[in-house]
């Protein structure tokens, strides 16, 4: 990766992790809130919670991945960032690939760490937790790529954040 792309990656990570509106903390807190509220919806049946816990963690991860979509691409389009990259000879595909990496680094590993207390709340055993963690490790990069694509499609639209959620949830 060239020096320019490293600079873009550092910029994107700083904006996603330390930016306003909760940064990286908001998706993690939302993820944990879904895991905490699910037992109230289902009831105190421990075997049922343990059986369905992996799916709940995945649904919570998908919902948490939708939260930062409105600030992934739109601010850069408004500020002319992509135009500046094109003028400097940086391929748009490379910039978007770096954006996918930054988006994953800002929400994937924190969600994987948050899955441990979520699994404890849902009564998931250690072997199932290992399977869920490996699944999150394999699947969250896909969620990040899907999120960047959806954010790109809905940027500049009025109500784009709501449309992004409607596009991401069925997928």
XYZ file of N, CA and C in Angstrom:
513
model
N 0.857 -1.166 0.000
C 0.000 0.000 0.000
C 0.904 1.231 0.000
N 0.590 2.168 -0.837
C 1.425 3.363 -0.956
C 1.230 4.287 0.244
N 2.120 5.271 0.337
C 2.057 6.219 1.443
C 0.762 7.012 1.466
N 0.245 7.327 0.283
C -1.009 8.085 0.227
C -2.171 7.274 0.788
N -2.192 5.987 0.467
C -3.285 5.152 0.960
C -3.180 4.938 2.468
N -1.944 4.845 2.988
C -1.770 4.755 4.444
C -2.295 6.019 5.115
N -2.035 7.152 4.496
C -2.525 8.419 5.045
C -4.050 8.446 5.050
N -4.647 7.974 3.968
C -6.113 7.920 3.889
C -6.660 6.956 4.941
N -5.991 5.813 5.139
C -6.439 4.849 6.143
C -6.381 5.457 7.546
N -5.286 6.135 7.861
C -5.178 6.777 9.177
C -6.264 7.843 9.355
N -6.514 8.608 8.302
C -7.547 9.647 8.356
C -8.920 9.035 8.583
N -9.232 7.987 7.827
C -10.539 7.348 7.961
C -10.713 6.709 9.334
N -9.663 6.062 9.835
C -9.754 5.454 11.163
C -9.960 6.510 12.239
N -9.238 7.614 12.134
C -9.405 8.687 13.122
C -10.819 9.248 13.066
N -11.346 9.397 11.861
C -12.698 9.949 11.721
C -13.754 8.972 12.234
N -13.572 7.676 11.950
C -14.570 6.699 12.374
C -14.472 6.372 13.863
N -13.250 6.286 14.382
C -13.084 5.914 15.784
C -13.279 7.087 16.730
N -12.775 8.244 16.344
C -12.790 9.390 17.245
C -13.783 10.458 16.834
N -14.476 10.238 15.725
C -15.409 11.243 15.227
C -16.602 11.411 16.146
N -17.391 12.410 15.846
C -18.567 12.699 16.654
C -19.631 11.629 16.533
N -20.699 11.808 17.253
C -21.859 10.916 17.235
C -21.529 9.508 17.710
N -20.668 9.419 18.714
C -20.423 8.127 19.330
C -19.212 7.391 18.814
N -18.724 7.728 17.627
C -17.551 7.049 17.091
C -17.742 5.543 17.055
N -16.763 4.825 17.541
C -16.815 3.367 17.540
C -17.610 2.821 18.716
N -17.909 3.660 19.683
C -18.605 3.193 20.877
C -20.090 2.942 20.622
N -20.706 3.709 19.758
C -22.141 3.579 19.517
C -22.529 2.199 18.970
N -21.861 1.669 17.925
C -22.240 0.329 17.464
C -22.050 -0.754 18.526
N -20.997 -0.637 19.335
C -20.747 -1.641 20.370
C -21.829 -1.582 21.446
N -22.188 -0.380 21.869
C -23.244 -0.249 22.874
C -24.588 -0.731 22.336
N -24.864 -0.444 21.070
C -26.101 -0.926 20.463
C -26.101 -2.452 20.398
N -24.971 -3.031 20.019
C -24.807 -4.483 19.956
C -25.100 -5.108 21.323
N -24.517 -4.537 22.369
C -24.741 -5.067 23.713
C -26.181 -4.850 24.169
N -26.792 -3.738 23.769
C -28.189 -3.490 24.137
C -29.114 -4.528 23.513
N -28.863 -4.881 22.261
C -29.677 -5.918 21.614
C -29.509 -7.239 22.352
N -28.270 -7.573 22.710
C -28.024 -8.829 23.420
C -28.659 -8.824 24.811
N -28.713 -7.675 25.453
C -29.324 -7.597 26.790
C -30.846 -7.638 26.724
N -31.430 -7.048 25.689
C -32.887 -6.977 25.613
C -33.527 -8.249 25.056
N -32.769 -9.045 24.318
C -33.329 -10.259 23.726
C -33.907 -11.211 24.781
N -33.229 -11.459 25.898
C -33.839 -12.351 26.900
C -35.170 -11.833 27.449
N -35.360 -10.524 27.471
C -36.649 -9.990 27.914
C -37.750 -10.310 26.899
N -37.401 -10.350 25.633
C -38.389 -10.645 24.597
C -38.749 -12.127 24.563
N -37.769 -12.991 24.809
C -37.983 -14.433 24.693
C -38.433 -15.053 26.007
N -37.892 -14.556 27.089
C -38.194 -15.131 28.394
C -36.949 -15.763 28.992
N -37.060 -16.267 30.197
C -35.878 -16.760 30.901
C -35.490 -18.203 30.577
N -35.956 -18.743 29.491
C -35.656 -20.129 29.125
C -34.196 -20.240 28.677
N -33.318 -20.730 29.555
C -31.875 -20.772 29.283
C -31.517 -21.641 28.074
N -32.096 -22.830 27.908
C -31.743 -23.616 26.712
C -32.138 -22.921 25.401
N -33.285 -22.251 25.410
C -33.705 -21.523 24.210
C -32.760 -20.363 23.922
N -32.363 -19.635 24.959
C -31.422 -18.527 24.769
C -30.089 -19.031 24.233
N -29.612 -20.146 24.752
C -28.332 -20.693 24.291
C -28.438 -21.178 22.844
N -29.585 -21.775 22.469
C -29.763 -22.262 21.098
C -29.846 -21.131 20.087
N -30.503 -20.053 20.456
C -30.717 -18.953 19.514
C -29.706 -17.827 19.669
N -28.816 -17.938 20.633
C -27.876 -16.855 20.932
C -26.951 -16.492 19.785
N -26.463 -17.486 19.049
C -25.573 -17.198 17.920
C -26.256 -16.358 16.850
N -27.499 -16.695 16.558
C -28.252 -15.905 15.584
C -28.532 -14.500 16.069
N -28.802 -14.368 17.357
C -29.046 -13.045 17.929
C -27.786 -12.192 17.826
N -26.638 -12.803 18.093
C -25.380 -12.057 17.988
C -25.160 -11.601 16.551
N -25.482 -12.450 15.582
C -25.315 -12.057 14.184
C -26.279 -10.944 13.782
N -27.518 -11.041 14.217
C -28.483 -9.978 13.910
C -28.051 -8.672 14.566
N -27.570 -8.756 15.800
C -27.085 -7.559 16.485
C -25.879 -6.970 15.760
N -25.001 -7.830 15.233
C -23.837 -7.338 14.480
C -24.281 -6.634 13.204
N -25.266 -7.192 12.505
C -25.771 -6.544 11.291
C -26.390 -5.193 11.620
N -27.192 -5.139 12.661
C -27.815 -3.872 13.034
C -26.774 -2.850 13.475
N -25.750 -3.304 14.182
C -24.691 -2.391 14.616
C -23.870 -1.899 13.435
N -23.730 -2.711 12.404
C -22.976 -2.296 11.218
C -23.719 -1.233 10.419
N -25.036 -1.162 10.574
C -25.834 -0.181 9.837
C -25.690 1.222 10.438
N -25.408 1.301 11.731
C -25.395 2.604 12.412
C -24.449 3.632 11.795
N -23.192 3.305 11.494
C -22.297 4.359 10.987
C -22.380 4.601 9.483
N -23.330 4.010 8.783
C -23.345 4.111 7.322
C -23.521 5.536 6.821
N -24.281 6.350 7.530
C -24.545 7.697 7.027
C -23.313 8.589 7.056
N -22.293 8.234 7.817
C -21.093 9.073 7.855
C -19.881 8.413 7.200
N -20.104 7.363 6.423
C -18.983 6.694 5.762
C -18.529 7.418 4.503
N -19.451 7.847 3.677
C -19.103 8.393 2.367
C -19.604 9.822 2.182
N -20.786 10.120 2.677
C -21.426 11.404 2.381
C -20.598 12.628 2.780
N -19.976 12.671 3.979
C -19.173 13.866 4.299
C -18.016 14.086 3.324
N -17.427 13.001 2.837
C -16.320 13.140 1.891
C -16.793 13.616 0.523
N -17.976 13.217 0.123
C -18.518 13.708 -1.146
C -18.819 15.198 -1.030
N -19.397 15.605 0.102
C -19.715 17.025 0.300
C -18.462 17.892 0.330
N -17.373 17.367 0.888
C -16.135 18.139 1.007
C -15.239 18.022 -0.222
N -15.602 17.179 -1.170
C -14.808 17.033 -2.382
C -13.583 16.157 -2.220
N -13.593 15.268 -1.235
C -12.440 14.407 -0.977
C -12.154 13.481 -2.156
N -13.188 12.879 -2.716
C -12.985 11.951 -3.829
C -12.500 12.684 -5.081
N -12.944 13.910 -5.272
C -12.446 14.711 -6.389
C -10.963 15.009 -6.216
N -10.561 15.336 -4.996
C -9.145 15.606 -4.732
C -8.293 14.361 -4.952
N -8.802 13.215 -4.547
C -8.062 11.965 -4.779
C -7.913 11.696 -6.270
N -8.974 11.953 -7.035
C -8.896 11.751 -8.483
C -7.887 12.705 -9.113
N -7.849 13.954 -8.642
C -6.880 14.913 -9.171
C -5.447 14.521 -8.838
N -5.245 13.840 -7.736
C -3.905 13.418 -7.331
C -3.517 12.064 -7.915
N -4.400 11.478 -8.699
C -4.079 10.224 -9.365
C -4.290 8.986 -8.513
N -5.082 9.103 -7.462
C -5.381 7.947 -6.615
C -6.671 7.319 -7.132
N -6.611 6.037 -7.431
C -7.774 5.350 -7.990
C -8.913 5.297 -6.971
N -10.126 5.520 -7.452
C -11.291 5.483 -6.564
C -11.479 4.105 -5.948
N -11.136 3.063 -6.704
C -11.260 1.706 -6.175
C -10.351 1.507 -4.974
N -9.150 2.070 -5.041
C -8.211 1.955 -3.919
C -8.722 2.721 -2.708
N -9.293 3.892 -2.945
C -9.826 4.688 -1.834
C -10.988 3.949 -1.171
N -11.853 3.350 -1.962
C -12.989 2.612 -1.402
C -12.512 1.351 -0.692
N -11.493 0.675 -1.215
C -10.941 -0.497 -0.529
C -10.363 -0.107 0.831
N -9.682 1.029 0.874
C -9.161 1.528 2.151
C -10.316 1.883 3.079
N -11.379 2.429 2.533
C -12.548 2.775 3.345
C -13.175 1.517 3.939
N -13.224 0.432 3.167
C -13.761 -0.832 3.684
C -12.892 -1.337 4.838
N -11.578 -1.274 4.669
C -10.666 -1.712 5.735
C -10.862 -0.863 6.984
N -10.950 0.445 6.812
C -11.133 1.336 7.966
C -12.475 1.079 8.648
N -13.512 0.878 7.852
C -14.831 0.611 8.433
C -14.803 -0.695 9.221
N -14.158 -1.725 8.671
C -14.087 -2.992 9.390
C -13.277 -2.848 10.677
N -12.140 -2.175 10.597
C -11.311 -2.005 11.794
C -12.021 -1.190 12.872
N -12.937 -0.321 12.465
C -13.627 0.512 13.451
C -14.794 -0.204 14.118
N -15.348 -1.249 13.491
C -16.472 -1.915 14.145
C -16.305 -3.425 14.286
N -15.511 -4.080 13.452
C -15.370 -5.538 13.517
C -14.707 -6.043 14.782
N -13.458 -5.672 15.035
C -12.805 -6.141 16.273
C -13.517 -5.710 17.559
N -14.028 -4.461 17.660
C -14.779 -4.142 18.886
C -16.035 -5.003 19.069
N -16.713 -5.345 17.964
C -17.886 -6.213 18.089
C -17.484 -7.620 18.496
N -16.338 -8.075 18.001
C -15.874 -9.404 18.388
C -15.550 -9.444 19.883
N -14.996 -8.366 20.405
C -14.751 -8.302 21.852
C -16.065 -8.209 22.627
N -17.012 -7.454 22.100
C -18.303 -7.305 22.779
C -19.132 -8.581 22.696
N -18.802 -9.475 21.770
C -19.543 -10.734 21.664
C -19.296 -11.633 22.871
N -18.188 -11.439 23.566
C -17.891 -12.277 24.734
C -18.889 -12.006 25.863
N -19.083 -10.743 26.294
C -20.120 -10.541 27.317
C -21.536 -10.803 26.790
N -21.763 -10.578 25.493
C -23.085 -10.875 24.934
C -23.361 -12.373 25.004
N -22.343 -13.185 24.731
C -22.513 -14.637 24.824
C -22.777 -15.061 26.264
N -22.127 -14.397 27.203
C -22.383 -14.713 28.611
C -23.819 -14.352 28.991
N -24.318 -13.240 28.480
C -25.703 -12.847 28.764
C -26.705 -13.842 28.191
N -26.351 -14.435 27.062
C -27.264 -15.356 26.390
C -27.042 -16.809 26.794
N -26.039 -17.064 27.622
C -25.782 -18.428 28.088
C -25.152 -19.321 27.042
N -24.372 -18.753 26.149
C -23.708 -19.538 25.103
C -22.460 -20.175 25.695
N -22.248 -21.465 25.431
C -21.068 -22.151 25.966
C -19.809 -21.786 25.177
N -18.651 -22.220 25.674
C -17.361 -21.802 25.115
C -17.163 -22.285 23.681
N -17.574 -23.507 23.373
C -17.365 -24.004 22.002
C -18.255 -23.254 21.006
N -19.476 -22.954 21.405
C -20.349 -22.175 20.524
C -19.847 -20.747 20.380
N -19.302 -20.193 21.465
C -18.739 -18.846 21.388
C -17.562 -18.812 20.425
N -16.727 -19.834 20.448
C -15.596 -19.899 19.519
C -16.102 -19.924 18.074
N -17.161 -20.686 17.827
C -17.740 -20.740 16.484
C -18.306 -19.384 16.073
N -18.993 -18.730 16.992
C -19.557 -17.407 16.700
C -18.442 -16.406 16.426
N -17.378 -16.444 17.232
C -16.252 -15.522 17.037
C -15.579 -15.750 15.684
N -15.366 -17.005 15.313
C -14.772 -17.279 14.000
C -15.702 -16.829 12.876
N -16.993 -17.019 13.078
C -17.956 -16.535 12.092
C -17.942 -15.022 11.966
N -17.837 -14.331 13.101
C -17.748 -12.869 13.056
C -16.455 -12.422 12.387
N -15.365 -13.132 12.661
C -14.091 -12.795 12.023
C -14.183 -12.954 10.510
N -14.891 -13.974 10.059
C -15.035 -14.199 8.620
C -16.116 -13.316 7.995
N -17.165 -12.997 8.746
C -18.313 -12.314 8.162
C -18.341 -10.808 8.283
N -17.711 -10.248 9.318
C -17.780 -8.796 9.475
C -17.053 -8.029 8.371
N -15.989 -8.565 7.750
C -15.461 -7.833 6.583
C -16.482 -7.725 5.447
N -17.296 -8.756 5.273
C -18.359 -8.681 4.276
C -19.408 -7.650 4.642
N -19.739 -7.575 5.936
C -20.674 -6.538 6.381
C -20.096 -5.150 6.150
N -18.782 -5.011 6.369
C -18.140 -3.709 6.140
C -18.187 -3.340 4.663
N -17.883 -4.296 3.789
C -17.915 -4.019 2.349
C -19.333 -3.690 1.895
N -20.295 -4.452 2.378
C -21.690 -4.178 2.043
C -22.102 -2.801 2.542
N -21.658 -2.446 3.734
C -21.983 -1.140 4.292
C -21.420 0.002 3.474
N -20.187 -0.137 3.008
C -19.585 0.927 2.193
C -20.315 1.047 0.857
N -20.694 -0.075 0.266
C -21.437 -0.024 -1.000
C -22.787 0.661 -0.791
N -23.496 0.288 0.260
C -24.803 0.896 0.524
C -24.649 2.374 0.849
N -23.619 2.729 1.623
C -23.384 4.142 1.938
C -23.071 4.932 0.677
N -22.360 4.323 -0.266
C -22.050 5.003 -1.523
C -23.304 5.214 -2.363
N -24.168 4.216 -2.379
C -25.391 4.312 -3.177
C -26.346 5.356 -2.603
N -26.431 5.436 -1.279
C -27.409 6.325 -0.658
C -26.854 7.697 -0.303
N -25.586 7.955 -0.572
C -25.029 9.265 -0.221
C -25.649 10.342 -1.106
N -25.927 11.450 -0.506
C -26.506 12.565 -1.230
C -28.014 12.518 -1.350
N -28.631 11.435 -0.933
C -30.088 11.335 -1.003
C -30.711 11.864 0.275
N -31.840 12.508 0.136
C -32.581 12.938 1.313
C -33.146 11.688 1.978
N -32.913 11.541 3.266
C -33.338 10.333 3.970
C -32.474 9.137 3.636
N -31.234 9.389 3.257
C -30.336 8.310 2.855
C -30.030 7.332 3.970
N -29.983 7.811 5.216
C -29.683 6.918 6.340
C -30.797 5.886 6.518
N -32.039 6.320 6.396
C -33.159 5.383 6.514
C -33.164 4.405 5.346
N -32.867 4.902 4.166
C -32.807 4.026 3.001
C -31.663 3.030 3.133
N -30.544 3.458 3.703
C -29.410 2.551 3.913
C -29.814 1.408 4.832
N -30.540 1.725 5.881
C -31.018 0.674 6.769
C -31.959 -0.288 6.069
N -32.849 0.254 5.243
C -33.786 -0.604 4.510
C -33.076 -1.487 3.491
N -31.973 -1.001 2.925
C -31.227 -1.808 1.965
C -30.364 -2.865 2.653
N -29.813 -2.540 3.814
C -28.872 -3.447 4.469
C -29.565 -4.581 5.213
N -30.676 -4.312 5.839
C -31.309 -5.313 6.701
C -31.722 -6.568 5.925
N -32.359 -6.488 4.768
C -32.723 -7.731 4.074
C -31.522 -8.529 3.572
N -30.414 -7.867 3.341
C -29.251 -8.577 2.814
C -28.541 -9.325 3.917
